[in-house]
Coordinates of C-alpha atoms in Angstrom, one line a residue:
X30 CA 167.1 104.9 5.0
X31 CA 163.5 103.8 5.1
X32 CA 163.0 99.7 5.7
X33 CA 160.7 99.6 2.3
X34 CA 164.3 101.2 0.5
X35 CA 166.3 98.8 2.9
X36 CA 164.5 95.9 1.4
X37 CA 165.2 96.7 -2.1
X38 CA 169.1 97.7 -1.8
X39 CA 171.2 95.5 -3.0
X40 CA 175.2 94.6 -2.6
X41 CA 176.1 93.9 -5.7
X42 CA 174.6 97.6 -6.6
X43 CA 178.1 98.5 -5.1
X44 CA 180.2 95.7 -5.4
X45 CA 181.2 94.3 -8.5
X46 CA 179.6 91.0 -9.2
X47 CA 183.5 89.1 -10.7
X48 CA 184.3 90.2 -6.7
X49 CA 181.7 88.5 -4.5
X50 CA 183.0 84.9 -3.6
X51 CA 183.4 82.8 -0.5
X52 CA 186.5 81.8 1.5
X53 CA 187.7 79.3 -0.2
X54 CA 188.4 75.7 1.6
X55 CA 189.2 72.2 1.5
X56 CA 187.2 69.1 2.2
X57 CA 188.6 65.8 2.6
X58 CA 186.1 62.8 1.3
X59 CA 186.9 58.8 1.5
X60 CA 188.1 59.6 -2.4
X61 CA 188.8 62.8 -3.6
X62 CA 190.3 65.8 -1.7
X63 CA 188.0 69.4 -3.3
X64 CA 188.5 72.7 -2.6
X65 CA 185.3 74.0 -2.8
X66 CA 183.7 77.9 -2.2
X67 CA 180.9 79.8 -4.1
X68 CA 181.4 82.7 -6.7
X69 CA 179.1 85.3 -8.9
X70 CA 178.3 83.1 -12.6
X71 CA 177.9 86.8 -15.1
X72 CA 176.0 84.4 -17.3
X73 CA 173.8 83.1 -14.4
X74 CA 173.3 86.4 -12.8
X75 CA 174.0 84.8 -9.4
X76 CA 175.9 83.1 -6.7
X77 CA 177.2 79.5 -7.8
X78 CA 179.4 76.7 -5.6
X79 CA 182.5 76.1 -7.7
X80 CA 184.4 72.6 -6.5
X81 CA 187.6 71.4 -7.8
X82 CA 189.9 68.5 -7.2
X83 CA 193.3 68.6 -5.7
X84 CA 194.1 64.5 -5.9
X85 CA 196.4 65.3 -8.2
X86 CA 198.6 67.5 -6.1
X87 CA 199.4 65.0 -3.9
X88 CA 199.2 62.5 -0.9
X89 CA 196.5 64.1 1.9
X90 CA 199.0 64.7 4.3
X91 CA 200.9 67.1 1.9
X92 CA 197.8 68.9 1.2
X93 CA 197.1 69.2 4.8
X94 CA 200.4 70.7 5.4
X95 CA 199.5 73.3 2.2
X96 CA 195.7 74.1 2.6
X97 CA 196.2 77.4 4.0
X98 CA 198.6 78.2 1.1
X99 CA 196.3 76.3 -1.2
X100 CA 193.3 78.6 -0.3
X101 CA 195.2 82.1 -0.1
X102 CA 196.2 81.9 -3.7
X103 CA 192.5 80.4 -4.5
X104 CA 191.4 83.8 -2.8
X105 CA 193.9 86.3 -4.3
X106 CA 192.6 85.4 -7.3
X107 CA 189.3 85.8 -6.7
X108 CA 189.8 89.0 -5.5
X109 CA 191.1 90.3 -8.4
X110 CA 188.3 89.4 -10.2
X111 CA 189.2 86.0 -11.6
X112 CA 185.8 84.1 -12.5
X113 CA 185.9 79.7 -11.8
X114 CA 183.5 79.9 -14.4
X115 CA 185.1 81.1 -17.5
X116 CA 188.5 79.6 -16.8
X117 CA 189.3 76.0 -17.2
X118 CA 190.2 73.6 -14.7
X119 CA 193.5 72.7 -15.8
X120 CA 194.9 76.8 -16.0
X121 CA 193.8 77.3 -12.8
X122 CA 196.2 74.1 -11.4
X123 CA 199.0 75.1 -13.4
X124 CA 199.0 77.8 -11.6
X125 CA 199.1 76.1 -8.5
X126 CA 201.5 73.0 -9.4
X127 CA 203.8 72.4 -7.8
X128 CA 202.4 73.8 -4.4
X129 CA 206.0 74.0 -3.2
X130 CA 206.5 77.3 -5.7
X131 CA 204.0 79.2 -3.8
X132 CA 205.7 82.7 -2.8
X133 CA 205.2 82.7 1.1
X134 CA 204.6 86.5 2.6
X135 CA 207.4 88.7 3.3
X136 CA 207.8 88.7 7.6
X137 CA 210.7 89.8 9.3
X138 CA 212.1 87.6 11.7
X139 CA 211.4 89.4 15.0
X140 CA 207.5 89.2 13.9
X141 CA 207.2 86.0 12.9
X142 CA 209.0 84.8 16.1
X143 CA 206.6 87.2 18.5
X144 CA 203.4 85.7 16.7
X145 CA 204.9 82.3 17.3
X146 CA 205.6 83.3 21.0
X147 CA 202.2 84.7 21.3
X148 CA 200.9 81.1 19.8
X149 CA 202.5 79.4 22.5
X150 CA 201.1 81.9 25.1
X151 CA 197.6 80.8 23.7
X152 CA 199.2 77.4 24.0
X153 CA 199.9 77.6 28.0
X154 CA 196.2 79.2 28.7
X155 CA 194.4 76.2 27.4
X156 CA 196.8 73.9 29.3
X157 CA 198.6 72.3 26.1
X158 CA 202.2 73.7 27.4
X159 CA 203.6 74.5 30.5
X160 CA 205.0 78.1 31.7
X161 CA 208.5 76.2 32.3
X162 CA 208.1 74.9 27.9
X163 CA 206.9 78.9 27.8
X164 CA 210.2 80.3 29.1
X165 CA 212.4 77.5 27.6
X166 CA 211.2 78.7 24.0
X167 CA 211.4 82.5 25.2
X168 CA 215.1 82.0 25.9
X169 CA 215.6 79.6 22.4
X170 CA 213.6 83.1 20.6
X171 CA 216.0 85.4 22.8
X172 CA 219.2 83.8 21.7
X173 CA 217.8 83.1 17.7
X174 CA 217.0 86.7 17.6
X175 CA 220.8 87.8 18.8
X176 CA 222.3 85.9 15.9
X177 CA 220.7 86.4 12.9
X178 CA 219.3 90.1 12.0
X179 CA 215.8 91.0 13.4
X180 CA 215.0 92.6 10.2
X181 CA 215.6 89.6 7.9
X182 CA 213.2 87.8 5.8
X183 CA 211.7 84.4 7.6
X184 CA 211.8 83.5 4.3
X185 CA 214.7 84.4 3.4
X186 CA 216.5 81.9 6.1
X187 CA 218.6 79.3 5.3
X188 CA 219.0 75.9 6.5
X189 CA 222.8 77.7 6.3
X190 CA 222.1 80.4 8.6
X191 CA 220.5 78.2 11.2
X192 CA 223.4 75.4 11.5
X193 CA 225.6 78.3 12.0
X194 CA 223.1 79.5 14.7
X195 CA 223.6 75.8 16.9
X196 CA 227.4 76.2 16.1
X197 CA 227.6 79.6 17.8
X198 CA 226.0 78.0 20.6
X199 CA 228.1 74.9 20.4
X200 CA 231.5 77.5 20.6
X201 CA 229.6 78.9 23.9
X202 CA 230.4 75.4 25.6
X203 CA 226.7 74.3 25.4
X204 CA 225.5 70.7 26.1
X205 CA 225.0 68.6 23.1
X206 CA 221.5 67.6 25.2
X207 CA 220.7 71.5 25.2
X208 CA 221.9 72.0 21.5
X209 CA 219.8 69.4 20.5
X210 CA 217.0 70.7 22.3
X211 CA 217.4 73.7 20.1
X212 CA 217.2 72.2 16.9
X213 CA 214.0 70.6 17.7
X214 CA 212.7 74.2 18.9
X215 CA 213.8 75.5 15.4
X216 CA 212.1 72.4 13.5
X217 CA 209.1 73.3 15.2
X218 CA 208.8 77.1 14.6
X219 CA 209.4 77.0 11.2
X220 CA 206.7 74.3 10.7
X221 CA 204.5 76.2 12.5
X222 CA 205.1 79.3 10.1
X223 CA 205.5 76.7 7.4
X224 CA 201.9 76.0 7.9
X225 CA 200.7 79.9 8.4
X226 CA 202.3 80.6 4.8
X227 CA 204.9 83.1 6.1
X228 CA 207.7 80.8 5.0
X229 CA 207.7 78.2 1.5
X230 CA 209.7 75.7 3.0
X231 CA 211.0 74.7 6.5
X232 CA 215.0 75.2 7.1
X233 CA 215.6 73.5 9.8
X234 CA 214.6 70.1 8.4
X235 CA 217.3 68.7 7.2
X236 CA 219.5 69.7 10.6
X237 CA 220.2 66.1 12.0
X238 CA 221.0 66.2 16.3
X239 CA 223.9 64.8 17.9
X240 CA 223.8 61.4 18.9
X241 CA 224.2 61.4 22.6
X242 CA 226.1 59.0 24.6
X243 CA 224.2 56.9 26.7
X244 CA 224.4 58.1 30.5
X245 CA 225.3 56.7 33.0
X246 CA 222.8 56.1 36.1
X247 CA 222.2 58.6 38.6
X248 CA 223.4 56.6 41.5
X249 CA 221.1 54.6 44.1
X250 CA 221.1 55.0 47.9
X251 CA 221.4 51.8 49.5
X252 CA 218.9 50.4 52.3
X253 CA 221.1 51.3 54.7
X254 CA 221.6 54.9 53.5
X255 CA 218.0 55.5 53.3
X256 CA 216.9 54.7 56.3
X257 CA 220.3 56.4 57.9
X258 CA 218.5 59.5 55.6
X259 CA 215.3 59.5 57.1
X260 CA 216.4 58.9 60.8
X261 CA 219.3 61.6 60.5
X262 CA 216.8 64.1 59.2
X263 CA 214.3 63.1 61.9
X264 CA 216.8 63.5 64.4
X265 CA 217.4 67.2 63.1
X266 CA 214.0 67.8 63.1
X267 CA 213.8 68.5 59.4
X268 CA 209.9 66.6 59.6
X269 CA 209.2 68.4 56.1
X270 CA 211.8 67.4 54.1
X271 CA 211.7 63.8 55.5
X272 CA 208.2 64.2 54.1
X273 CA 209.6 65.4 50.8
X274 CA 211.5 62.8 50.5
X275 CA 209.6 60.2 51.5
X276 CA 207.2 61.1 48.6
X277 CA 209.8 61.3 46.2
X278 CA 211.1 57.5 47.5
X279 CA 207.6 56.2 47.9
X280 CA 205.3 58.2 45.1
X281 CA 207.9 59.1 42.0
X282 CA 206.5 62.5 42.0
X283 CA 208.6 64.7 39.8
X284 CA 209.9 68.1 41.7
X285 CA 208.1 70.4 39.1
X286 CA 204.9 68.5 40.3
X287 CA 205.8 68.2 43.8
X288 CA 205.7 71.8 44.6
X289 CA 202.3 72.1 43.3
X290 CA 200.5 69.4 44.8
X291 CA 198.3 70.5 46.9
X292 CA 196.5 68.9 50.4
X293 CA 192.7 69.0 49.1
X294 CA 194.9 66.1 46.3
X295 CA 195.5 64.0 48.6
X296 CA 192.8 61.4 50.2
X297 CA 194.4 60.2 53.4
X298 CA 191.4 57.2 54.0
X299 CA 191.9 55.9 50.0
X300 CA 196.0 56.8 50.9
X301 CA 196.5 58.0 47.1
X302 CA 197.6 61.3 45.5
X303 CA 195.9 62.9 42.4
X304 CA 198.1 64.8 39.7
X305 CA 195.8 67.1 37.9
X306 CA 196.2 67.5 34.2
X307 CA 197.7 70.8 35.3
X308 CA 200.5 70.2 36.8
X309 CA 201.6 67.2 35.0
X310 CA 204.6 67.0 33.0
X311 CA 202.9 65.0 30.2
X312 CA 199.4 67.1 31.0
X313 CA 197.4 64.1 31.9
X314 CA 195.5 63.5 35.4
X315 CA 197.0 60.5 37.1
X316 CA 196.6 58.7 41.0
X317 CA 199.7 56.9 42.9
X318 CA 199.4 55.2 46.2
X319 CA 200.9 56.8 49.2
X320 CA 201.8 54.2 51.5
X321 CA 201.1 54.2 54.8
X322 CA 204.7 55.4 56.3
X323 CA 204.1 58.2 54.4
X324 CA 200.2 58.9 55.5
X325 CA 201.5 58.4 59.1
X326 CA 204.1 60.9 58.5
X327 CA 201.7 63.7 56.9
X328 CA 199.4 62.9 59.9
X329 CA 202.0 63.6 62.5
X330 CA 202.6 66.8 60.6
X331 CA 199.0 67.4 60.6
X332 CA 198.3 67.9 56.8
X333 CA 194.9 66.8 56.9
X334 CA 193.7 69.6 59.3
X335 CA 195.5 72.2 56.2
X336 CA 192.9 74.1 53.9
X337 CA 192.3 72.1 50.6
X338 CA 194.2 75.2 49.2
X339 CA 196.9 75.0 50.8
X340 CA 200.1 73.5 48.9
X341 CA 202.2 70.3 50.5
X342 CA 205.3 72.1 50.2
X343 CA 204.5 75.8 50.4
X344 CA 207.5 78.6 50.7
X345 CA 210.1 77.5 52.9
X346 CA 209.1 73.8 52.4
X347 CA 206.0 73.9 54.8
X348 CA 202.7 73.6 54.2
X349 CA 200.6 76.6 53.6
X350 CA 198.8 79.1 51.3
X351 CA 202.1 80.4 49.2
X352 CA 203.7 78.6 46.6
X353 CA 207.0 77.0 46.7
X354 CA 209.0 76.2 43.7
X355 CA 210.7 73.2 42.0
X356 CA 214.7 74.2 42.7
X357 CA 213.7 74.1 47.0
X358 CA 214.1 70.8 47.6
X359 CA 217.5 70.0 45.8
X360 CA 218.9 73.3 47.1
X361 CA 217.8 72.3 50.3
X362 CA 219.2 69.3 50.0
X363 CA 222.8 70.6 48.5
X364 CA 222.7 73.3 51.2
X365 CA 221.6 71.2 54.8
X366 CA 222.0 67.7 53.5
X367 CA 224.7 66.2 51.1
X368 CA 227.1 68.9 51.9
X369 CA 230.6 69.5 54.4
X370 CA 228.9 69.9 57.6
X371 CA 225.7 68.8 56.4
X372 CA 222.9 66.3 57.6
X373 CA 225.0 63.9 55.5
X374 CA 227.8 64.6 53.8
X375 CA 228.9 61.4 52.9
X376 CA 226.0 61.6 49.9
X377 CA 228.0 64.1 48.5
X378 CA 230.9 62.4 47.6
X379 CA 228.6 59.5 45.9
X380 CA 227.0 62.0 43.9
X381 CA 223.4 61.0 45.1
X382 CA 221.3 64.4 44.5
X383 CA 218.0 64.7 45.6
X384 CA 216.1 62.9 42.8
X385 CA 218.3 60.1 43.3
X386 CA 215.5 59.1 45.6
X387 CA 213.1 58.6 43.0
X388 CA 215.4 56.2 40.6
X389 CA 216.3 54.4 44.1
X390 CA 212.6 53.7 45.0
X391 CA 211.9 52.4 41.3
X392 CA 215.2 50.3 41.8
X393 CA 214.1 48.5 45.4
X394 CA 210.6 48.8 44.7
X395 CA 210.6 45.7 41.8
X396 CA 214.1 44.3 43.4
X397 CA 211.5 43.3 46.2
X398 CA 209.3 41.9 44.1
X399 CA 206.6 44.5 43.0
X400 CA 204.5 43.3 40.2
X401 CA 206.1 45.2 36.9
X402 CA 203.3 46.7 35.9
X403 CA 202.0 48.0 39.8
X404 CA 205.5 49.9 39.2
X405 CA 204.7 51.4 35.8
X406 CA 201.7 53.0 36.9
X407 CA 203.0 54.2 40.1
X408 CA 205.9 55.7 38.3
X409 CA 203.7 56.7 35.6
X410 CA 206.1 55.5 32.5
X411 CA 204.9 54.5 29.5
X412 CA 207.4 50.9 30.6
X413 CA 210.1 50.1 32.4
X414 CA 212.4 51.8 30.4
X415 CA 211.3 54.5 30.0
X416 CA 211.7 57.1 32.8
X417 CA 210.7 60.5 31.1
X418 CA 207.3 59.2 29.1
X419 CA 204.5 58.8 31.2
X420 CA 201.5 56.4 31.0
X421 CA 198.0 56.3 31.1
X422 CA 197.2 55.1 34.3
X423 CA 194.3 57.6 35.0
X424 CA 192.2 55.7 37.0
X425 CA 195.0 54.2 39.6
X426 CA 193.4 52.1 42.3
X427 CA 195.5 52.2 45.8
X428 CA 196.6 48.5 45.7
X429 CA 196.7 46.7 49.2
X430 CA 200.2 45.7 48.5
X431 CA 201.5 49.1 48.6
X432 CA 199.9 50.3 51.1
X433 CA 202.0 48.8 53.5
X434 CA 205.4 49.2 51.8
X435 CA 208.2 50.0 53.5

């Protein structure tokens, strides 16, 4: 076609002027909450912005949890040919209140639960999740997917179905701590297609989780039981796992984040360790203080003539360019430590495991007078009481005083 006949063509020669519209969507002002979009005014004879309030529907947050709902039925309609402009305000709402009523898509189960897993592949390659949360939810999906019917309805799922879902699992013997772990899964996948309008409301909601007992402690070594430790494992000429557990006693570095670590992470003049974002349980960068037993050690074992690429405690414990995992240094340690015949059995029959080291260096650490909050950040908790939630200690100096702790 020529460019003079390009110029004068037109859409709406082809489309019909009740269809052309905008996507639909909500704005949020300091007053009034409007859904706003523009749409083809017949007595105009052109394109006009069309905004309407939503205050009456409801507090923001519950808006926000309904906007993609909200606009698909805003856009339904204008694709069949419904005009803003020759309807009134209030029919339009009617149509719309209460929210809740809105009929969500019809999605079998097994498609719903592969977007979801896709989502939380997206999820791991912009560093929001872990691979470990990654193959946690697989195996939630795997089992959920075994009990109910693949071809049933997400919408269609009761909060009914899924309490008998955690009692099937209950029956297999499962922890309350794992069952519970479940039901938060659940809660989050159906708010997550809650909030994609393939289901109206979320079932697992109202599914309360066991109160736990509280646990008792993981028991502590004594003095005399570390330092037996470390000489007994020097004495067998274990040097790397003396080192591994001389950072777990000194640094508080989780094993999931102790395999990764890597030497170019470590600054042997500043004696601290960085945790990258990446490899961080709660995904935040962080320093500790390595104290100088434990810079002596890595020096005798000549980490800081390693590549920067190569990891702390590569395959087989020892440092080098392939990649350990998380379950070496408690299987070392059930296999050639606490075990019959082992480096020291007698930890067996205490029940001290491996990261028994880390709760025993937290315990002597402010039993000998460590300032509380020196702890914290070394341990990275969000307090003292708090194991599992870490803080936000990003910018950790090496104090002096740990630097010489023994």
């Amino acid at each position: 076609m020529p460019l003079s006949e390009q110029n004068k063509f037109q859409p709406f020669d082809v489309i019909h002027s009740s269809l052309a519209f905008t996507m639909p969507r909500i704005t949020y002002g300091s007053k009034d909450t409007v859904l706003s979009f523009y749409a083809f005014d017949n007595q105009l004879g052109r394109m006009r912005r069309k905004r309407i309030k939503l205050n009456h529907l409801g507090r923001r947050w519950f808006i926000r949890r309904r906007e993609r709902e909200i606009c698909g039925r805003f856009l339904a309609l204008l694709s069949q040919g419904w005009s803003p402009f020759e309807d009134r305000h209030d029919t339009i709402l009617t149509r719309l209140d209460p929210v809740v009523d809105i009929v969500a898509t019809a999605v079998p189960l097994s498609v719903a639960v592969q977007r979801y897993n896709d989502f939380v592949d997206s999820e791991v390659e912009r560093k929001v999740l872990s691979k470990a949360t990654r193959l946690t939810y697989l195996s939630y999906s795997a089992k959920l997917l075994s009990y109910l019917p693949s071809s049933i309805s997400s919408s269609d799922i009761t909060t009914v179905d899924l309490v008998g879902f955690i009692d099937s699992m209950k029956e297999q013997k499962l922890s309350p701590k794992y069952c519970n772990s479940v039901i938060g899964w659940l809660k989050t996948v159906f708010a997550w297609m809650l909030e994609r309008g393939i289901v109206s409301n979320n079932p697992a909601s109202p599914i309360k989780t066991e109160t736990l007992a509280r646990q008792q402690g993981r028991p502590t070594l004594t003095d005399c039981e570390r330092e037996s430790l470390f000489d007994r494992l020097r004495q067998h000429d274990r040097l790397e796992f003396l080192l591994a557990c001389m950072m777990e006693y000194y640094t508080y570095i989780r094993p999931n984040e102790l395999y990764r670590v890597r030497v170019r992470y470590i600054n042997i003049k500043e004696q601290t360790v960085t945790i990258p974002a990446e490899i961080s349980k709660n995904r935040k960068s962080a320093k500790v203080t390595v104290p100088s037993v434990v810079v002596d050690l890595m020096k005798e074992l000549g980490i800081d003539r390693h590549r920067g690429d190569d990891y702390l405690f590569g395959k087989g414990l020892k440092c080098g360019p392939t990649i350990g995992n998380a379950k070496q240094f408690g299987r070392f340690w059930e296999r050639h430590v606490a075990c019959k015949g082992g480096i020291y059995p007698e930890l067996e029959e205490r029940g001290i495991v491996f990261y028994s080291l880390k709760n025993s260096g937290i315990t002597d650490m402010l039993q000998r007078g460590v300032p509380s909050a020196v702890v914290r950040d070394q341990a990275r908790h969000q307090d003292l009481s708090t194991t599992e939630i870490y803080g936000r200690s990003s910018a950790l100096k090496a104090p002096d005083g740990l630097k010489d702790y023994r």
